XYZ file of C-alpha atoms in Angstrom:
406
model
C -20.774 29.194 26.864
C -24.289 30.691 26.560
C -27.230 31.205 24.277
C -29.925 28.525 22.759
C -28.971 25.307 22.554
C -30.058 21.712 21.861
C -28.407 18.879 23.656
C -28.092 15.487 22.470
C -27.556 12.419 24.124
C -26.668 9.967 21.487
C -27.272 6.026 21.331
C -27.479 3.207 18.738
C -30.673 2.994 16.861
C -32.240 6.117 18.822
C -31.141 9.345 20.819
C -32.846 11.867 22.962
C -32.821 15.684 22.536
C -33.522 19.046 24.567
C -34.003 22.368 23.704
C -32.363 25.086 26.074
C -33.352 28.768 25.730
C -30.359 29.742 28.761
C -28.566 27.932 31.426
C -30.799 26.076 33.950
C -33.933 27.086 31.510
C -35.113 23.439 29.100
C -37.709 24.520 26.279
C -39.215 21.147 26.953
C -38.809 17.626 28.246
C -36.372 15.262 26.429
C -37.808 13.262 23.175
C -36.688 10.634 21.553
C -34.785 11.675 18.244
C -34.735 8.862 15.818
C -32.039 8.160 13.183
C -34.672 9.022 10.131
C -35.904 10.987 8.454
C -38.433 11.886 10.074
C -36.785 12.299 13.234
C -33.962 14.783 11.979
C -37.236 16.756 10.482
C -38.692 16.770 13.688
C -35.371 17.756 15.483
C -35.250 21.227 12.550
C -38.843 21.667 14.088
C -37.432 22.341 16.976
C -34.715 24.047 16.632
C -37.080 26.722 14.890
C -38.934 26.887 17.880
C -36.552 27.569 19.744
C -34.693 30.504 17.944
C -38.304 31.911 18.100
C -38.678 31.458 21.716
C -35.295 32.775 22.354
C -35.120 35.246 20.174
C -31.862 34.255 19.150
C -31.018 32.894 15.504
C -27.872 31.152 16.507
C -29.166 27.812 17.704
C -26.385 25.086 18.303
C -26.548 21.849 19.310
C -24.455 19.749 21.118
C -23.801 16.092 21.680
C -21.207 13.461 23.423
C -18.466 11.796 20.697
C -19.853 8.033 20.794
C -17.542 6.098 18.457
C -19.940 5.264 15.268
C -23.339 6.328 16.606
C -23.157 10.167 16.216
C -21.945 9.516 12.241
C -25.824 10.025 10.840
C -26.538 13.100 13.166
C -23.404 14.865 12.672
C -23.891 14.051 8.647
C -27.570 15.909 8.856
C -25.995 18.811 11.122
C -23.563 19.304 7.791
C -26.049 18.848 5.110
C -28.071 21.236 6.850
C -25.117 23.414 7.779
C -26.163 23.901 11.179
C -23.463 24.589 14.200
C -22.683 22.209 16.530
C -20.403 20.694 19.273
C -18.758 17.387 19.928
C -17.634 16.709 23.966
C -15.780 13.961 25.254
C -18.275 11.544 27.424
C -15.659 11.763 30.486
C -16.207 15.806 30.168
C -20.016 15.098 30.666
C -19.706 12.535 33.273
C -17.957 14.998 35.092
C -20.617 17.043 35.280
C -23.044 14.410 35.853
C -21.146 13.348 39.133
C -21.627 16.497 40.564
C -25.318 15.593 41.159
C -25.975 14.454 44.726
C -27.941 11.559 42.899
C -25.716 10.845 39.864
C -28.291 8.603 37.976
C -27.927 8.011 34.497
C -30.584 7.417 31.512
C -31.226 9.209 28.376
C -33.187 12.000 28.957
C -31.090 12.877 31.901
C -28.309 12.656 29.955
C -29.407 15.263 28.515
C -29.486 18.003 30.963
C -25.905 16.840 31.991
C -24.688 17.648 28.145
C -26.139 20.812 28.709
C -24.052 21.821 32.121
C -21.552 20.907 30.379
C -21.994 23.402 27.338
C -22.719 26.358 30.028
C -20.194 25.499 32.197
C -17.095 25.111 30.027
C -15.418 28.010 28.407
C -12.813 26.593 25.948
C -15.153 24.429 24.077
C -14.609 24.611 19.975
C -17.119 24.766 17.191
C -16.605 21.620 15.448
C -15.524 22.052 11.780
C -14.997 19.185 9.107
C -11.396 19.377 7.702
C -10.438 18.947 4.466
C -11.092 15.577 2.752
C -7.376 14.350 3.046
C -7.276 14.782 7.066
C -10.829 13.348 7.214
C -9.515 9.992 4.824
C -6.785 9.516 6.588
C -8.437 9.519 10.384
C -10.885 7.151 8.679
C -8.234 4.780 7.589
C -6.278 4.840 10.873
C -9.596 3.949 12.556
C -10.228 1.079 9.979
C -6.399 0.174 10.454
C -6.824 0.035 14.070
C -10.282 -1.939 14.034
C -8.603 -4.413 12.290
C -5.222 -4.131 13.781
C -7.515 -5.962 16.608
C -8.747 -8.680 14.330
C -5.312 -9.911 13.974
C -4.541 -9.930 18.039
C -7.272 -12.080 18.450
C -6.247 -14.562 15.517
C -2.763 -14.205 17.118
C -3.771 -15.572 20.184
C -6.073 -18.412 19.351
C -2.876 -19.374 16.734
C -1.257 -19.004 20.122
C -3.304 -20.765 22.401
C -3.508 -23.794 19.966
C 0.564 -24.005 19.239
C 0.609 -24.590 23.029
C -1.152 -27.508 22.618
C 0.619 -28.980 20.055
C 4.036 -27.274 20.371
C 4.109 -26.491 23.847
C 7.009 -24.323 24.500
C 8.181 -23.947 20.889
C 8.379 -20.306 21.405
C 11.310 -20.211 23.494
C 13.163 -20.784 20.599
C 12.789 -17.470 19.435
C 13.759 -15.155 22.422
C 16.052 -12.580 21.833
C 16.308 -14.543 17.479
C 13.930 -14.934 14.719
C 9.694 -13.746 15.681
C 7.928 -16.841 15.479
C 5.371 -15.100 13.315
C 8.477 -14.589 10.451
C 8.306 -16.538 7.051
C 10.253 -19.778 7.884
C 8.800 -20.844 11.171
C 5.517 -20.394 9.522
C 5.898 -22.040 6.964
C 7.336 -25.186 8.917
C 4.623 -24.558 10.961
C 1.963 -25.395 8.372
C 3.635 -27.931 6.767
C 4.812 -29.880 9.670
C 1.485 -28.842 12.079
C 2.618 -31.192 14.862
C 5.815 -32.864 16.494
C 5.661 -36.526 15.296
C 4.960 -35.012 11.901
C 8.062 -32.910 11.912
C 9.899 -35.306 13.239
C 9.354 -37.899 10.117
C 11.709 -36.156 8.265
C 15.126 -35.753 8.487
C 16.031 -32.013 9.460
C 18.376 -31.768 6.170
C 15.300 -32.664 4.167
C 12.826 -29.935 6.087
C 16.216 -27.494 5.393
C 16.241 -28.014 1.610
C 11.736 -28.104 0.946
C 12.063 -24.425 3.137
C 14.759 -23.065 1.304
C 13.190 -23.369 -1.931
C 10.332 -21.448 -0.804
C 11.943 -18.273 0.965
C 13.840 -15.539 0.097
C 16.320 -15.765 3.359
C 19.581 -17.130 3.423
C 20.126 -20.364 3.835
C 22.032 -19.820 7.376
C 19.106 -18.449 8.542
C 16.628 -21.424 7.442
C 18.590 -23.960 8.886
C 19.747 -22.497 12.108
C 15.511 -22.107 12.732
C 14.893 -25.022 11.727
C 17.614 -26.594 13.856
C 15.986 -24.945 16.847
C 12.527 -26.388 15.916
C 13.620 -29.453 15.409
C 15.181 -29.772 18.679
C 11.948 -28.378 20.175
C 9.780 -30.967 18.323
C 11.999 -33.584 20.115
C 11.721 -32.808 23.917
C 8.328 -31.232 23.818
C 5.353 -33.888 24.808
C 2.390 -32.939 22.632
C -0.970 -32.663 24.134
C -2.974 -34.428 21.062
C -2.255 -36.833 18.265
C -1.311 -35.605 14.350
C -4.821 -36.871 13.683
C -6.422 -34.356 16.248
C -8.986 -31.610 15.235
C -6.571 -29.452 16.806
C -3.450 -30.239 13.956
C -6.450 -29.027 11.462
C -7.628 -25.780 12.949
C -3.648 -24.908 13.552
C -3.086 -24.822 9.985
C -6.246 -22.828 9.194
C -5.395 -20.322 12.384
C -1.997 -20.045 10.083
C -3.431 -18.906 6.542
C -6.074 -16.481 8.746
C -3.164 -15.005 10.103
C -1.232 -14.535 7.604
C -3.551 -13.384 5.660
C -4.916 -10.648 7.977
C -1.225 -9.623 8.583
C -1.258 -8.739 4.535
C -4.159 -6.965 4.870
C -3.267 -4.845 7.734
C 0.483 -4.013 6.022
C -1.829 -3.138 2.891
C -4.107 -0.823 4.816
C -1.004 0.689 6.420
C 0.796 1.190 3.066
C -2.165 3.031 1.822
C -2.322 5.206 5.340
C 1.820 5.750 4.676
C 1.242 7.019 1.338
C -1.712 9.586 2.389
C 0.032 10.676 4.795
C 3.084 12.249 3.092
C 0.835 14.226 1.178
C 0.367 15.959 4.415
C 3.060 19.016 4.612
C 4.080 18.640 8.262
C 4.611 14.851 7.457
C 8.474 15.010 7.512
C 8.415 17.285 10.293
C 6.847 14.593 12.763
C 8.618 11.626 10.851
C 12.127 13.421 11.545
C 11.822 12.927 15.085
C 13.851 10.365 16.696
C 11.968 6.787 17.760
C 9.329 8.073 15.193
C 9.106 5.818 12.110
C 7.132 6.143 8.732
C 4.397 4.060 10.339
C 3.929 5.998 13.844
C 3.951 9.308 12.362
C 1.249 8.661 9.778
C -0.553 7.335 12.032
C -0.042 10.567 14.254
C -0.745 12.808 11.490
C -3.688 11.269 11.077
C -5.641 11.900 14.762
C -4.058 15.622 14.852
C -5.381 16.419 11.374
C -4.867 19.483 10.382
C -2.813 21.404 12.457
C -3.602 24.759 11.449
C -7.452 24.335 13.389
C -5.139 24.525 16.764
C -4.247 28.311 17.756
C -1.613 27.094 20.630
C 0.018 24.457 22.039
C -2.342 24.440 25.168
C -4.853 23.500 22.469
C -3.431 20.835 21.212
C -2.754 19.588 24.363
C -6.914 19.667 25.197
C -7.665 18.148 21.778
C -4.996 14.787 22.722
C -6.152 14.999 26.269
C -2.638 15.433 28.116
C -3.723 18.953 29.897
C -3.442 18.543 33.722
C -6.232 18.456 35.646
C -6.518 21.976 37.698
C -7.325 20.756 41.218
C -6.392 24.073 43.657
C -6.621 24.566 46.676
C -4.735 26.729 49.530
C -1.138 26.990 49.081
C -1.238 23.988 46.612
C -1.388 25.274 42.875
C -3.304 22.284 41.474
C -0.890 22.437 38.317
C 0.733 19.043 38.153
C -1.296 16.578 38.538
C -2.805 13.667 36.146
C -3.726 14.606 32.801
C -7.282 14.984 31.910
C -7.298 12.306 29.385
C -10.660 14.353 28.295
C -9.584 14.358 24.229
C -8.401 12.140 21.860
C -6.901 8.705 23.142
C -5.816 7.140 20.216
C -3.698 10.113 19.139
C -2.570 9.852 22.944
C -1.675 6.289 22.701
C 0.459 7.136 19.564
C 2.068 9.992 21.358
C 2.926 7.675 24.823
C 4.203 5.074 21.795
C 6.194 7.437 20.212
C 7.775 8.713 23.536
C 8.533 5.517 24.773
C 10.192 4.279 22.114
C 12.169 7.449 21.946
C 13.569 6.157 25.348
C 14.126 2.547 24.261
C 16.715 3.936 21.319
C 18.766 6.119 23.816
C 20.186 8.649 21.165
C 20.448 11.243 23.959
C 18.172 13.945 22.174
C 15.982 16.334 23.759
C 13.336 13.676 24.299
C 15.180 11.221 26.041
C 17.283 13.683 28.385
C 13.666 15.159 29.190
C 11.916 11.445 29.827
C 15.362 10.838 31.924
C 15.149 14.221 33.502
C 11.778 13.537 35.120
C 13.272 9.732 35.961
C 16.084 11.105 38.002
C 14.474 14.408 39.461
C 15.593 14.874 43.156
C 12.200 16.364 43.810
C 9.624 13.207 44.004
C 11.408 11.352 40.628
C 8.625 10.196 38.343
C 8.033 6.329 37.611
C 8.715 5.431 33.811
C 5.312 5.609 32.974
C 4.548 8.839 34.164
C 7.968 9.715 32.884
C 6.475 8.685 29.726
C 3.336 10.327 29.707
C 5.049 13.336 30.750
C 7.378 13.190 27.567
C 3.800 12.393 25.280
C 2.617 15.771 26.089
C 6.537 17.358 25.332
C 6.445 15.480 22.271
C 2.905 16.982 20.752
C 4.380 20.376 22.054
C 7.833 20.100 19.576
C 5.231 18.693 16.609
C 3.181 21.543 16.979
C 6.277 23.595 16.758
C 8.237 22.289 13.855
C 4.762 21.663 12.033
C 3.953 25.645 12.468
C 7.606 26.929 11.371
C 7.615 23.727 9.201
C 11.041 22.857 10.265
C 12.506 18.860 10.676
C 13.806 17.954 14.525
C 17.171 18.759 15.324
C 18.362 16.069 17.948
């Protein structure tokens, strides 16, 4: 890249700027940019010094994606219509380690942004999509966020049943989840052994039935298993126990964060097929309703990539080029320099691809690059590898807006 250029090294609260006129040439020092007013005013300021010391109208600026932070600056770069440029960090801290002293603070940040601009050829003008892509990558992110809310209340519900049920989950290998409706609900009724175990088992059968919608075969061969559980296991606290209370409220938290995350998803579901190349991505195999919204909504709209290669950049499953000599540098680890969470949703959507073993393209390539004679990959690899073959045949049947043929 080339031309004037304002790099920006983004933080909470504050960030610090540079003008560039060329390559190796800073305007001035780095300043603090605050997230005002005022401090977006100031940051115009410059940039119309700049064009005049350049002599060049096309000013851009560029700064590092940093979660939440960058929101208000890229919101004033809109408003204001102005050009601009999002990197990945790792693409920057690439450059940064090539520094014989590779120190890092803010206003050397900045000079590191701007190698970065110069020195990379393939970089993209950002450009907001339409509202529908932008709502849905919004409510993935929101999904996600709290996606992580319910882990954590899943493992302090966790970390307390061990207490008071220790080993109560071994009834449920390879049967019921413990998290399902009738353990639960035992669960919270009966929130320790001795309690349980006050009651006959045909009594705790009948009060459960009455409150699910699951056969009765079902409630009582759980409850059975509990039961038994509650028997053998040796509690570590009494019914009376501050630890029997918090159980029961670590139960309604749960359950009631696990309705709001199914609600959330719902909503991201029923975006989502709004989207044309919806059924094109849910038609794959080991790719349900849930995983390809979710997909649909990091890529976005597809029509912004002009090749699979640039796809590929955007999720971060390029190789790194590393040649030298006789050795081409070609396969290698992938440059994970893009978009992880759409990357985590691809490596999902592969692997479960190989978990249903339908024998489709997918899982004869991922088994392929098992079984290779020539250095055979190890299943993650394997699966990474098949993540990147997987973005390639959605970018396909999304262009020609076709549904995967198996």
């Amino acid at each position: 890249m080339n031309g004037p250029v304002i790099t920006v090294d983004v933080s909470k609260g504050s960030c610090h700027f540079q003008p560039y006129v060329e390559n190796g040439k800073p305007m001035s020092k780095a300043k603090v940019l605050h997230d005002t007013i005022e401090g977006f005013e100031d940051l115009s300021k410059t940039m119309e010094k700049l064009k005049e010391k350049s002599g060049n109208d096309n000013v851009v600026v560029v700064f590092e994606a940093t979660g939440v932070y960058h929101r208000c600056l890229q919101k004033y770069l809109d408003d204001k219509s102005i050009t601009y440029y999002i990197i990945s960090p790792l693409m920057s801290a690439a450059y940064r380690k090539t520094n014989i002293n590779a120190n890092k603070t803010d206003s050397l940040d900045c000079g590191h942004i701007a190698k970065c601009f110069y020195g990379e050829q393939d970089l993209r003008v950002y450009k907001k999509q339409a509202d529908i892509y932008e709502d849905l990558r919004h409510t993935n992110r929101y999904y996600e966020s709290e996606l992580n809310f319910l882990r954590q209340r899943k493992t302090s519900f966790r970390a307390l049943l061990d207490i008071i049920y220790p080993c109560i989950d071994k009834c449920f290998k390879g049967h019921a989840s413990l998290y399902d409706e009738v353990p639960m609900m035992v669960l919270k009724m009966y929130p320790h052994p001795k309690l349980l175990l006050k009651h006959k088992e045909e009594t705790i059968v009948k009060a459960i039935e009455n409150k699910t919608h699951h056969q009765k075969q079902f409630v009582r061969q759980i409850i059975n298993k509990m039961y038994e559980s509650a028997s053998k296991c040796y509690s570590g606290c009494d019914e009376k126990d501050v630890e029997v209370i918090r159980l029961k409220e670590s139960i309604v938290s749960l359950k009631e964060q696990e309705s709001k995350c199914n609600a959330i998803l719902n909503e991201l579901i029923n975006k989502a097929m709004e989207v044309p190349y919806f059924k094109s991505v849910a038609s794959i195999v080991g790719i349900g309703l849930n995983l390809a919204a979710r997909i649909v909504a990091e890529i976005g709209d597809i029509s912004r990539f002009n090749s699979r290669r640039a796809i590929s950049a955007y999720a971060g499953l390029n190789p790194k080029i590393r040649q030298s000599g006789d050795e081409d540098g070609t396969h290698l680890a992938i440059s994970k320099k893009g978009n992880r969470h759409l990357r985590c949703l691809l490596y999902l959507g592969a692997s479960s691809n190989y978990r249903l073993k339908k024998h489709d393209k997918l899982y004869e390539f991922n088994q392929k690059k098992r079984q290779q004679s020539n250095c055979p990959l190890k299943p993650k690899a394997a699966n990474i590898a098949t993540a990147h073959k997987l973005l390639v045949i959605i970018y396909a049947l999304s262009k020609n807006n076709q549904e995967y043929n198996s």
